[in-house]
Amino acid sequence: MYPDYSRTSTARVPGRNGGCLVVEAKGQQDHRLPFVLAVPLDLSAEDFSQSLRDNVPGVPAEFELCRVSSTREVVPLADQCPLDIRNRRELNRSNSYLRPKRAPSQSPAGIGRPARGAIKRAPSHSPAGFGRPARGAIKRAPSHSPAGFGRPARGAIKRAPSHSPAGFGRPARGAIKRAPSQSPAGFGRPARGAIKVSLDQLILRFQLENIDTERPLTVAVRRQNVLKSAFSVLSRSYFEWQREPRMEFLNEMADDYGGPRREFQRLLMMAIQGTLWVFEGRSNELFFTYDLRALEQQKFFKVGKLTAWSVAHGGPGPRSISRSVYLLMCHHSAPLSDLDVGVLLDEDKGGKLQQLKACRTEEDLQRLKVSCGDWVSDCGVPSFYTSTLQEMPQVIERVVANYCFHRVASMVQQYTAGLNSCGRFFDLVSANWQQFLPIFCSTGGKLTRQTFRGLFLTDWSPEGSNARGEEEETIFQYDDWLIKVEEGEVDATFEDLLVFVTGAGHPPALGFPRKCEVHFFDQEPGTRRLPYASTCALFLYLPRGVREEEDFADMMSTSLVGSLGFGKV
C-alpha cells in the first residue's frame, strides 16, 4: 500500500462470518496479492483505524475512509466503525479507500492545484521524479530519485526498489525488508523470517473470492448413507461448488442455519476415511490405497473434490492423512526412515524391511544384497547393489517412499486434481502447507475441559432470584460431570458433547459464528425432560435444579447416546 490514494476493499463480507469484518487491502501500484485482515465488528472507529495502521503496510498516520459515489466522486464515509459499515451498507458496490488527511498542496502525487499560500515545488523535486525541472531547480541524478527511475549516474549507489516499505528510497533504520515472495496473503514459499498468514485468513480470502451466498444449493441427505448423498449431488447438472450448501436430512426436522451443514461435513469426512477404501492405515495416519479400479472410477478425484468443498464452506478436512505423505504431496521432503508402513506390506516384505533397518556390519550388507537385492531394486533402488553401509539410511528411506508415495503417485495426483477442481484449492494448500497441516493431518490435540468451557457462555437468571439458585445447582453438577469426562470416568468425550451441541467434532478453522451458550429450562411437574441442544443457535439446554450427581450423569448419557438425529431423541 502506497501513501497516495491507496485502495482498501471492504465491500465484500462472507455471509457466515458474523463476528468480524474482512478487509482486503492492496496499493494502487502494488502488484502483489492483497493483504487480508479480519477485524472484530465491535471495534470503535478509533480502534478500527489503529488496527489498519498496525496491520496493513504503508497506511499513513492520519487518513479517512472514503467511497466512490455514482458520479465518480470520492466521498468520506459517514460511518467509520466496522459494525456500522457492514449494517448500513453505505458502501453499496463501491470499495472503500484510505485517503490521507493532507492539504491538497501536499499531495504525495502532486494531484490538484495548491492552496493559496502553499509553497510551490519544482517538478524535479516531486517524490516520483516526473517532469522537467524548473529553471534554476537543482538537478538530481536519476540514481538518487526515490523511485529509482532512469540510468544511475557514474558512481551512484544502486538501490533495490523492493527494500522500500512503499517502494521509495532507502528504508529507515530497523525497517522490515520484505521480498516479493513475502506477499501478505501468504502465497508462494515465504522467505526466511516472513510473517505467516494464519489459516483462518487464508480460508476467509478463499471464501471472499469464490463462495456465492446469494444462490444456496439444497442437498438432500440420508443419514444412513451420507457418502451416497454426497456423490449424488456431485453428479447433478446444477451442482456448483461455489454455492452455499443447505442440508436437508431425510425425515428429520431441521432448517439449515449452520448446524445440519456442520453435521453433514463431519459425517462426510468420517465416511471418506472409513467406508470408501481410498485410504488405509491407522485412524490418525492414513495412506493412499493402491487400487487401480478405484482410480479408474475417479474415486480419488471425487474424494479430493468433496474435501475441498467441505473446507471451502467452513467444514473440516480429513485430519488423518500421514504427515509424511502430506509433505511429499505438497512437494516437500519428509522424514521417512522411522515411518511405520507395516500396514502397506505383507509379512514377507515387512520382514525384509526390518532386515534392512537392522543392518549394522559389512557382512550384514553383503548378505542382504543377495537375499533382498531384487526386491529393493523393484522398489526403485537398483543402486542398492553398489551401496555402502553409510548409504543404508538413504536406501531405507527410498524403499519406504516407494510404498507410501511413489507407488500410489497416480492416486495422489488424482486426489490433488480433485482438490484443485474447487478454485485451485490445492495450489493454495501447497503454497501454505504449514497452515493447512491441521486440516489434513492429525495434530494429536484433543479438547480439554478448559478449552471446552472456553467455548461457552452461561445465560444466568438475575442474581438473587430463585431461578438463579436452581441454575447454580445444575451448573455445579455439570462442572463435576465435565471433570469426570476429562478423567475418563464416564463413557463420553468432549468431542461427543461438542457434536451434540454444534454438529462439529472439533472447533472449525474459522471458529463458530458466535459463542456457544448454556441455557436453562424448568422441569414440568410429573415429567422428566432430558438436556437438548440447538446446533444452529449453538445452545445447550439444561434443566434447572438438578441436585443429584447420578441423576445428572444419567440424563446427559441418555441425551448423548439417544440422539438419533435432528428433532429425534
Coordinates of C-alpha atoms in Angstrom, one line a residue:
M1 CA 0.0 0.0 0.0
Y2 CA 1.4 3.4 -1.0
P3 CA 1.0 6.7 0.8
D4 CA -1.1 8.1 -2.0
Y5 CA -4.8 7.5 -2.7
S6 CA -4.5 3.8 -1.7
R7 CA -7.3 1.3 -2.0
T8 CA -8.7 -0.9 0.6
S9 CA -11.6 -3.2 -0.4
T10 CA -14.2 -3.7 2.4
A11 CA -17.3 -4.2 0.3
R12 CA -17.4 -8.0 0.3
V13 CA -18.1 -9.7 3.6
P14 CA -18.8 -13.5 3.8
G15 CA -22.4 -14.2 4.8
R16 CA -21.5 -16.7 7.5
N17 CA -18.7 -14.7 9.2
G18 CA -21.0 -13.0 11.7
G19 CA -18.3 -11.9 14.2
C20 CA -15.8 -9.9 12.1
L21 CA -15.4 -7.6 9.1
V22 CA -12.9 -8.8 6.4
V23 CA -10.6 -6.2 5.0
E24 CA -8.7 -6.9 1.7
A25 CA -6.0 -4.2 1.1
K26 CA -3.9 -3.5 -1.9
G27 CA -1.9 -0.4 -3.0
Q28 CA -2.7 1.1 -6.4
Q29 CA 0.8 0.4 -7.7
D30 CA 1.3 -2.9 -5.8
H31 CA 1.1 -6.0 -8.0
R32 CA 1.4 -8.4 -5.1
L33 CA -1.6 -10.4 -3.9
P34 CA -3.7 -8.3 -1.5
F35 CA -3.4 -8.3 2.3
V36 CA -6.3 -9.9 4.2
L37 CA -7.3 -8.8 7.7
A38 CA -10.3 -9.9 9.8
V39 CA -11.3 -7.3 12.4
P40 CA -14.0 -7.7 15.1
L41 CA -17.3 -5.9 14.4
D42 CA -17.4 -4.3 17.8
L43 CA -14.3 -2.2 17.3
S44 CA -14.8 1.6 17.8
A45 CA -13.9 3.9 14.9
E46 CA -10.6 4.8 16.7
D47 CA -9.7 1.2 17.3
F48 CA -10.5 0.2 13.7
S49 CA -8.3 3.0 12.4
Q50 CA -5.5 1.9 14.7
S51 CA -5.9 -1.7 13.6
L52 CA -5.4 -0.7 10.0
R53 CA -2.3 1.3 10.9
D54 CA -0.9 -1.6 12.8
N55 CA -1.6 -4.4 10.4
V56 CA -1.7 -3.0 6.8
P57 CA 1.7 -2.0 5.4
G58 CA 2.1 1.7 4.4
V59 CA -1.1 3.2 5.9
P60 CA -0.5 6.9 6.7
A61 CA -0.8 8.1 10.3
E62 CA -3.8 10.2 9.5
F63 CA -6.4 9.1 7.0
E64 CA -10.1 8.9 6.4
L65 CA -12.3 6.1 4.9
C66 CA -14.0 7.1 1.7
R67 CA -16.1 5.6 -1.0
V68 CA -16.7 6.4 -4.7
S69 CA -20.2 7.8 -5.4
S70 CA -22.2 7.1 -8.5
T71 CA -20.8 10.3 -10.1
R72 CA -17.3 9.0 -9.5
E73 CA -16.6 11.4 -6.7
V74 CA -14.5 10.4 -3.6
V75 CA -16.8 10.9 -0.6
P76 CA -15.9 10.3 3.1
L77 CA -17.9 7.6 4.8
A78 CA -20.4 8.8 7.4
D79 CA -19.6 5.6 9.5
Q80 CA -16.1 4.8 10.5
C81 CA -16.6 1.7 12.6
P82 CA -16.9 -1.9 11.3
L83 CA -20.4 -2.7 12.6
D84 CA -21.9 0.4 11.1
I85 CA -20.1 0.0 7.8
R86 CA -21.5 -3.6 7.4
N87 CA -25.0 -3.0 8.7
R88 CA -25.8 0.3 7.0
R89 CA -24.4 -0.9 3.6
E90 CA -23.2 2.6 2.9
L91 CA -20.5 1.3 0.6
N92 CA -23.1 -0.3 -1.7
R93 CA -20.9 -1.8 -4.5
S94 CA -18.1 0.6 -4.0
N95 CA -14.8 -0.3 -2.5
S96 CA -13.5 1.7 0.5
Y97 CA -10.5 3.9 0.1
L98 CA -8.0 5.3 2.5
R99 CA -7.3 8.9 1.8
P100 CA -4.5 10.7 3.7
K101 CA -5.6 13.7 5.6
R102 CA -3.3 16.3 3.9
A103 CA -3.7 19.7 2.4
P104 CA -4.1 19.5 -1.4
S105 CA -0.8 21.2 -2.0
Q106 CA 1.0 18.5 0.0
S107 CA -0.5 15.6 -2.0
P108 CA 2.3 13.0 -2.5
A109 CA 1.4 12.5 -6.1
G110 CA 1.2 16.3 -6.7
I111 CA -2.5 16.0 -7.6
G112 CA -4.7 19.1 -7.8
R113 CA -4.0 22.9 -7.5
P114 CA -2.0 24.0 -4.4
A115 CA -3.9 26.0 -1.9
R116 CA -3.4 29.8 -1.7
G117 CA -0.1 30.5 0.1
A118 CA 1.2 27.0 -0.3
I119 CA 4.9 26.6 -1.2
K120 CA 5.3 25.7 -4.8
R121 CA 7.8 23.0 -5.6
A122 CA 9.6 22.5 -8.8
P123 CA 8.5 19.3 -10.7
S124 CA 12.0 18.0 -10.3
H125 CA 11.5 17.9 -6.6
S126 CA 8.4 15.7 -7.0
P127 CA 8.7 12.5 -4.9
A128 CA 8.0 10.5 -8.1
G129 CA 10.7 12.4 -10.0
F130 CA 8.5 13.0 -13.1
G131 CA 8.5 16.0 -15.4
R132 CA 11.2 18.5 -16.5
P133 CA 12.9 20.5 -13.7
A134 CA 12.0 24.2 -13.5
R135 CA 14.6 26.8 -14.4
G136 CA 17.1 27.1 -11.6
A137 CA 15.9 23.9 -10.0
I138 CA 18.6 21.7 -8.5
K139 CA 19.2 18.7 -10.8
R140 CA 19.4 15.4 -9.2
A141 CA 21.0 12.3 -10.6
P142 CA 18.4 9.7 -11.6
S143 CA 20.0 7.2 -9.3
H144 CA 19.1 9.4 -6.4
S145 CA 15.5 9.5 -7.4
P146 CA 13.3 8.0 -4.7
A147 CA 11.5 6.0 -7.3
G148 CA 14.8 4.9 -8.9
F149 CA 13.9 5.8 -12.5
G150 CA 16.4 6.4 -15.2
R151 CA 20.1 5.3 -15.6
P152 CA 22.2 5.9 -12.5
A153 CA 25.0 8.4 -12.7
R154 CA 28.6 7.2 -12.6
G155 CA 29.4 6.0 -9.2
A156 CA 25.9 6.3 -7.9
I157 CA 24.7 3.7 -5.4
K158 CA 22.1 1.4 -6.8
R159 CA 19.2 0.7 -4.6
A160 CA 16.8 -2.2 -4.9
P161 CA 13.2 -0.8 -5.1
S162 CA 12.0 -3.9 -3.1
H163 CA 13.8 -2.7 0.0
S164 CA 11.5 0.3 0.5
P165 CA 8.4 -0.2 2.6
A166 CA 6.4 1.7 0.0
G167 CA 8.8 1.3 -2.9
F168 CA 10.5 4.7 -2.4
G169 CA 14.1 5.2 -1.5
R170 CA 16.2 3.5 1.2
P171 CA 14.3 2.0 4.2
A172 CA 14.6 3.7 7.6
R173 CA 16.9 2.0 10.1
G174 CA 15.1 -1.0 11.6
A175 CA 12.6 -1.3 8.8
I176 CA 11.4 -4.8 7.9
K177 CA 12.6 -5.8 4.5
R178 CA 10.1 -7.9 2.6
A179 CA 11.0 -9.9 -0.5
P180 CA 8.2 -10.2 -3.2
S181 CA 7.6 -13.8 -2.1
Q182 CA 6.6 -12.5 1.3
S183 CA 3.2 -11.4 0.0
P184 CA 0.8 -10.5 2.9
A185 CA -1.6 -13.1 1.5
G186 CA 1.0 -15.8 2.1
F187 CA 1.1 -17.4 -1.3
G188 CA 4.3 -18.8 -2.6
R189 CA 7.1 -20.0 -0.4
P190 CA 7.9 -17.4 2.3
A191 CA 11.4 -16.1 2.6
R192 CA 13.2 -16.6 5.8
G193 CA 11.7 -14.5 8.6
A194 CA 8.5 -13.9 6.7
I195 CA 5.3 -13.3 8.6
K196 CA 3.0 -16.2 8.1
V197 CA -0.7 -15.6 7.3
S198 CA -3.0 -17.6 9.6
L199 CA -5.2 -20.4 8.4
D200 CA -8.4 -18.5 9.1
Q201 CA -7.2 -15.6 7.0
L202 CA -6.3 -17.9 4.1
I203 CA -9.7 -19.6 4.1
L204 CA -11.5 -16.2 4.6
R205 CA -9.9 -14.9 1.5
F206 CA -10.6 -18.0 -0.5
Q207 CA -14.3 -17.6 0.5
L208 CA -14.3 -13.9 -0.5
E209 CA -13.0 -14.8 -3.9
N210 CA -15.2 -17.8 -4.6
I211 CA -18.2 -18.5 -2.4
D212 CA -21.7 -17.5 -3.6
T213 CA -24.1 -16.9 -0.7
E214 CA -26.8 -15.5 -2.9
R215 CA -27.8 -18.8 -4.5
P216 CA -28.0 -21.6 -1.9
L217 CA -27.7 -25.2 -3.0
T218 CA -30.1 -27.6 -1.4
V219 CA -28.6 -31.0 -0.7
A220 CA -30.8 -34.0 0.3
V221 CA -29.0 -36.1 2.9
R222 CA -29.8 -39.6 4.1
R223 CA -28.0 -40.1 7.4
Q224 CA -27.5 -43.8 6.9
N225 CA -25.6 -43.2 3.7
V226 CA -24.0 -39.7 3.7
L227 CA -21.4 -40.7 1.1
K228 CA -24.0 -41.7 -1.4
S229 CA -25.9 -38.4 -0.8
A230 CA -22.6 -36.5 -1.5
F231 CA -21.8 -38.4 -4.7
S232 CA -25.4 -37.9 -5.9
V233 CA -25.2 -34.1 -5.6
L234 CA -21.8 -34.1 -7.3
S235 CA -23.4 -35.8 -10.4
R236 CA -26.2 -33.2 -10.7
S237 CA -26.0 -30.8 -13.6
Y238 CA -26.9 -27.9 -11.3
F239 CA -24.1 -28.6 -8.8
E240 CA -21.7 -25.7 -8.4
W241 CA -19.2 -26.0 -5.5
Q242 CA -19.2 -22.2 -5.0
R243 CA -22.9 -22.2 -4.0
E244 CA -23.5 -22.2 -0.3
P245 CA -25.0 -25.7 0.6
R246 CA -28.2 -26.1 2.7
M247 CA -28.6 -29.6 4.1
E248 CA -32.0 -31.3 4.4
F249 CA -31.7 -34.6 6.4
L250 CA -34.4 -37.1 5.4
N251 CA -37.2 -37.4 7.9
E252 CA -35.5 -35.0 10.4
M253 CA -37.0 -31.7 11.5
A254 CA -34.3 -29.0 10.9
D255 CA -33.8 -25.9 8.8
D256 CA -30.1 -25.5 8.0
Y257 CA -28.8 -22.3 9.7
G258 CA -25.4 -23.9 10.2
G259 CA -26.0 -27.0 12.4
P260 CA -27.1 -29.5 9.7
R261 CA -24.2 -28.4 7.5
R262 CA -21.6 -29.0 10.2
E263 CA -23.2 -32.4 10.9
F264 CA -23.1 -33.4 7.3
Q265 CA -19.5 -32.2 6.8
R266 CA -18.4 -34.2 9.9
L267 CA -20.2 -37.4 8.8
L268 CA -18.8 -37.0 5.3
M269 CA -15.2 -36.9 6.4
M270 CA -15.8 -39.9 8.6
A271 CA -17.3 -41.8 5.7
I272 CA -14.5 -40.9 3.3
Q273 CA -11.9 -42.4 5.7
G274 CA -13.9 -45.5 6.8
T275 CA -16.1 -46.8 4.1
L276 CA -14.7 -45.8 0.7
W277 CA -11.4 -47.6 1.0
V278 CA -9.3 -44.9 -0.7
F279 CA -7.3 -44.7 2.4
E280 CA -5.7 -47.4 4.6
G281 CA -3.8 -47.5 7.9
R282 CA -4.4 -46.3 11.4
S283 CA -7.1 -43.7 12.1
N284 CA -4.6 -40.9 12.7
E285 CA -2.0 -41.9 10.0
L286 CA -3.7 -42.9 6.7
F287 CA -2.0 -43.8 3.4
F288 CA -3.5 -43.8 -0.1
T289 CA -4.7 -47.2 -1.1
Y290 CA -3.1 -48.8 -4.2
D291 CA -6.4 -49.5 -6.0
L292 CA -6.4 -49.3 -9.8
R293 CA -10.2 -49.9 -10.0
A294 CA -10.9 -47.0 -7.7
L295 CA -8.5 -44.9 -9.8
E296 CA -10.5 -45.8 -13.0
Q297 CA -13.7 -44.9 -11.2
Q298 CA -12.3 -41.5 -10.3
K299 CA -12.9 -42.1 -6.6
F300 CA -9.7 -40.3 -5.6
F301 CA -10.8 -37.2 -7.6
K302 CA -14.2 -37.2 -6.0
V303 CA -12.8 -37.5 -2.5
G304 CA -10.5 -34.6 -3.3
K305 CA -13.4 -32.5 -4.6
L306 CA -15.6 -33.3 -1.6
T307 CA -12.7 -32.4 0.8
A308 CA -12.2 -29.0 -0.9
W309 CA -15.9 -28.5 -0.9
S310 CA -16.1 -29.1 2.8
V311 CA -13.2 -26.9 3.8
A312 CA -14.2 -24.1 1.4
H313 CA -17.6 -23.9 3.2
G314 CA -16.1 -23.8 6.7
G315 CA -16.0 -27.5 7.3
P316 CA -13.3 -30.0 8.4
G317 CA -10.8 -31.8 6.3
P318 CA -9.7 -35.5 6.8
R319 CA -7.4 -34.6 9.7
S320 CA -5.9 -38.1 9.4
I321 CA -3.5 -38.3 6.4
S322 CA 0.0 -39.3 7.3
R323 CA 2.1 -36.2 7.8
S324 CA 5.0 -37.7 5.7
V325 CA 2.6 -38.3 2.8
Y326 CA 1.1 -34.8 3.2
L327 CA 4.6 -33.3 3.0
L328 CA 5.5 -35.3 -0.1
M329 CA 2.1 -34.4 -1.6
C330 CA 3.0 -30.7 -1.1
H331 CA 6.4 -31.2 -2.8
H332 CA 8.4 -31.1 0.4
S333 CA 10.9 -33.5 1.8
A334 CA 9.8 -35.7 4.8
P335 CA 11.5 -37.9 7.3
L336 CA 10.8 -41.5 6.3
S337 CA 13.3 -43.8 8.0
D338 CA 11.1 -44.2 11.1
L339 CA 7.8 -44.2 9.3
D340 CA 5.7 -47.3 10.1
V341 CA 4.5 -48.6 6.7
G342 CA 3.8 -52.1 8.0
V343 CA 0.1 -51.9 7.0
L344 CA 1.2 -51.5 3.4
L345 CA 3.5 -54.6 3.3
D346 CA 2.7 -58.3 3.5
E347 CA 4.6 -60.4 6.1
D348 CA 7.5 -61.3 3.7
K349 CA 8.2 -57.7 2.6
G350 CA 7.7 -56.4 6.1
G351 CA 10.4 -58.9 7.3
K352 CA 12.8 -57.7 4.6
L353 CA 12.3 -54.1 5.5
Q354 CA 13.2 -54.9 9.2
Q355 CA 16.3 -56.7 8.0
L356 CA 17.4 -53.6 6.1
K357 CA 16.8 -51.5 9.3
A358 CA 18.8 -54.0 11.4
C359 CA 21.9 -53.9 9.0
R360 CA 25.0 -52.9 11.1
T361 CA 28.0 -54.6 9.5
E362 CA 29.5 -55.1 6.1
E363 CA 28.8 -58.8 6.4
D364 CA 25.1 -58.0 7.0
L365 CA 25.1 -55.7 4.0
Q366 CA 26.6 -58.3 1.6
R367 CA 24.1 -60.9 2.8
L368 CA 21.2 -58.5 2.3
K369 CA 22.3 -57.7 -1.3
V370 CA 21.9 -61.4 -2.1
S371 CA 18.6 -62.1 -0.3
C372 CA 16.8 -58.7 -0.8
G373 CA 18.6 -57.2 -3.8
D374 CA 15.9 -57.9 -6.3
W375 CA 13.1 -56.7 -4.0
V376 CA 15.0 -53.4 -3.2
S377 CA 15.6 -52.9 -7.0
D378 CA 11.9 -53.4 -7.7
C379 CA 11.3 -50.6 -5.2
G380 CA 13.2 -48.2 -7.4
V381 CA 16.6 -48.5 -5.8
P382 CA 18.8 -50.6 -8.2
S383 CA 21.8 -48.7 -6.8
F384 CA 21.5 -50.9 -3.7
Y385 CA 23.9 -53.5 -5.2
T386 CA 26.7 -50.9 -5.0
S387 CA 25.6 -49.1 -1.9
T388 CA 27.9 -48.8 1.1
L389 CA 27.0 -49.3 4.8
Q390 CA 26.9 -45.5 5.3
E391 CA 24.3 -45.2 2.5
M392 CA 21.8 -47.6 4.1
P393 CA 19.6 -44.8 5.7
Q394 CA 19.0 -43.4 2.3
V395 CA 18.3 -46.8 0.8
I396 CA 15.7 -47.4 3.6
E397 CA 14.1 -44.0 3.0
R398 CA 13.7 -44.7 -0.7
V399 CA 12.1 -48.1 -0.1
V400 CA 9.6 -46.5 2.4
A401 CA 8.9 -43.6 0.0
N402 CA 8.2 -46.1 -2.8
Y403 CA 5.4 -47.8 -0.7
C404 CA 3.9 -44.8 0.9
F405 CA 4.0 -42.3 -2.0
H406 CA 5.7 -43.2 -5.4
R407 CA 3.7 -46.5 -5.8
V408 CA 0.4 -44.6 -5.4
A409 CA 1.6 -41.4 -7.2
S410 CA -1.3 -41.7 -9.7
M411 CA -3.8 -41.9 -6.8
V412 CA -2.2 -38.9 -5.1
Q413 CA -2.2 -36.9 -8.4
Q414 CA -5.9 -37.7 -8.9
Y415 CA -6.7 -36.6 -5.3
T416 CA -4.9 -33.3 -5.7
A417 CA -6.6 -32.7 -9.1
G418 CA -10.0 -33.1 -7.2
L419 CA -8.8 -30.6 -4.7
N420 CA -7.8 -28.2 -7.4
S421 CA -11.2 -28.6 -9.2
C422 CA -12.6 -26.2 -6.5
G423 CA -10.9 -22.9 -7.3
R424 CA -7.3 -24.2 -7.4
F425 CA -7.6 -25.1 -3.7
F426 CA -4.6 -27.5 -3.7
D427 CA -2.4 -24.7 -5.1
L428 CA -3.3 -22.7 -2.0
V429 CA -2.7 -25.6 0.3
S430 CA 0.7 -26.5 -1.3
A431 CA 1.9 -22.9 -1.0
N432 CA 0.8 -22.7 2.6
W433 CA 1.3 -26.3 3.7
Q434 CA 2.2 -25.5 7.3
Q435 CA -1.0 -23.6 8.0
F436 CA -3.2 -26.3 6.3
L437 CA -1.4 -29.2 8.1
P438 CA -4.1 -29.5 10.9
I439 CA -6.8 -29.7 8.2
F440 CA -5.3 -32.8 6.6
C441 CA -3.2 -34.4 9.3
S442 CA -3.8 -35.4 12.9
T443 CA -2.0 -33.0 15.3
G444 CA -2.8 -35.1 18.3
G445 CA -4.6 -32.3 20.2
K446 CA -7.8 -33.3 21.9
L447 CA -10.3 -31.0 23.6
T448 CA -9.6 -30.3 27.2
R449 CA -12.1 -29.2 29.8
Q450 CA -10.6 -25.8 29.9
T451 CA -10.8 -25.4 26.1
F452 CA -14.3 -26.8 26.0
R453 CA -15.6 -24.5 28.8
G454 CA -13.9 -21.5 27.0
L455 CA -16.3 -22.1 24.0
F456 CA -19.4 -21.4 26.2
L457 CA -21.2 -18.6 27.9
T458 CA -23.9 -19.1 30.5
D459 CA -27.3 -17.4 30.3
W460 CA -27.9 -16.7 34.0
S461 CA -31.1 -15.5 35.6
P462 CA -30.9 -12.3 37.7
E463 CA -28.7 -12.5 40.8
G464 CA -30.7 -13.4 43.9
S465 CA -33.7 -14.9 42.1
N466 CA -35.0 -18.4 42.9
A467 CA -34.2 -19.4 39.3
R468 CA -30.6 -18.4 39.7
G469 CA -30.2 -20.6 42.7
E470 CA -31.5 -23.6 40.8
E471 CA -29.3 -22.8 37.9
E472 CA -26.2 -22.8 40.1
E473 CA -27.3 -26.2 41.4
T474 CA -27.3 -27.6 37.9
I475 CA -24.0 -25.9 36.8
F476 CA -22.3 -27.5 39.9
Q477 CA -23.4 -30.9 38.7
Y478 CA -22.5 -30.0 35.1
D479 CA -18.9 -28.9 36.0
D480 CA -18.5 -32.1 38.2
W481 CA -19.6 -34.2 35.2
L482 CA -17.1 -32.4 32.9
I483 CA -14.3 -33.3 35.3
K484 CA -15.3 -36.9 35.1
V485 CA -15.2 -36.7 31.3
E486 CA -11.7 -35.3 31.5
E487 CA -10.6 -38.1 33.9
G488 CA -12.2 -40.8 31.7
E489 CA -14.7 -41.9 34.4
V490 CA -17.7 -41.6 32.1
D491 CA -18.3 -43.1 28.6
A492 CA -18.2 -39.8 26.8
T493 CA -15.7 -37.3 25.4
F494 CA -15.7 -33.5 24.9
E495 CA -15.8 -34.2 21.2
D496 CA -19.1 -36.1 21.7
L497 CA -20.6 -33.2 23.7
L498 CA -19.4 -30.7 21.0
V499 CA -21.1 -32.8 18.3
F500 CA -24.3 -32.8 20.4
V501 CA -24.3 -29.0 20.7
T502 CA -22.8 -27.9 17.4
G503 CA -22.7 -30.8 14.9
A504 CA -18.9 -30.4 14.6
G505 CA -16.4 -32.7 16.2
H506 CA -13.8 -30.0 16.5
P507 CA -13.9 -26.2 16.5
P508 CA -13.8 -25.1 12.8
A509 CA -10.8 -23.4 11.4
L510 CA -12.8 -20.2 11.1
G511 CA -14.3 -20.7 14.6
F512 CA -18.0 -20.8 15.3
P513 CA -20.1 -17.8 14.2
R514 CA -20.7 -16.9 17.9
K515 CA -20.0 -18.2 21.4
C516 CA -21.9 -21.4 22.4
E517 CA -24.3 -20.8 25.3
V518 CA -25.7 -22.8 28.2
H519 CA -29.4 -22.1 28.8
F520 CA -31.9 -23.5 31.3
F521 CA -35.4 -24.8 31.4
D522 CA -37.9 -25.8 34.1
Q523 CA -39.0 -29.3 34.6
E524 CA -42.7 -29.6 34.4
P525 CA -44.4 -31.5 37.3
G526 CA -44.6 -35.2 36.6
T527 CA -42.2 -35.1 33.7
R528 CA -38.5 -35.7 33.1
R529 CA -37.2 -33.7 30.2
L530 CA -33.7 -34.5 29.1
P531 CA -31.0 -32.0 28.2
Y532 CA -31.2 -31.0 24.5
A533 CA -29.4 -28.7 22.1
S534 CA -29.9 -26.4 19.1
T535 CA -26.9 -26.9 16.7
C536 CA -27.8 -23.8 14.7
A537 CA -28.1 -21.4 17.6
L538 CA -25.3 -23.3 19.4
F539 CA -27.4 -23.6 22.6
L540 CA -27.2 -26.3 25.2
Y541 CA -30.3 -26.5 27.4
L542 CA -30.0 -27.9 30.9
P543 CA -32.8 -28.5 33.4
R544 CA -32.8 -26.2 36.5
G545 CA -32.5 -27.6 40.0
V546 CA -30.7 -30.9 39.4
R547 CA -29.1 -31.8 42.8
E548 CA -28.2 -35.4 42.4
E549 CA -24.9 -36.4 40.7
E550 CA -26.2 -39.7 39.4
D551 CA -29.4 -38.1 38.1
F552 CA -27.5 -35.5 36.1
A553 CA -25.0 -38.1 34.7
D554 CA -27.8 -40.4 33.6
M555 CA -29.6 -37.6 31.8
M556 CA -26.5 -36.5 29.9
S557 CA -25.6 -40.1 29.0
T558 CA -29.2 -40.7 27.7
S559 CA -29.2 -37.5 25.7
L560 CA -25.8 -38.1 24.0
V561 CA -26.4 -41.8 23.2
G562 CA -30.1 -41.5 22.4
S563 CA -29.8 -38.5 20.0
L564 CA -30.8 -40.1 16.7
G565 CA -30.9 -37.0 14.5
F566 CA -32.4 -33.5 14.4
G567 CA -35.7 -33.4 16.3
K568 CA -35.3 -37.0 17.4
V569 CA -34.4 -38.2 21.0

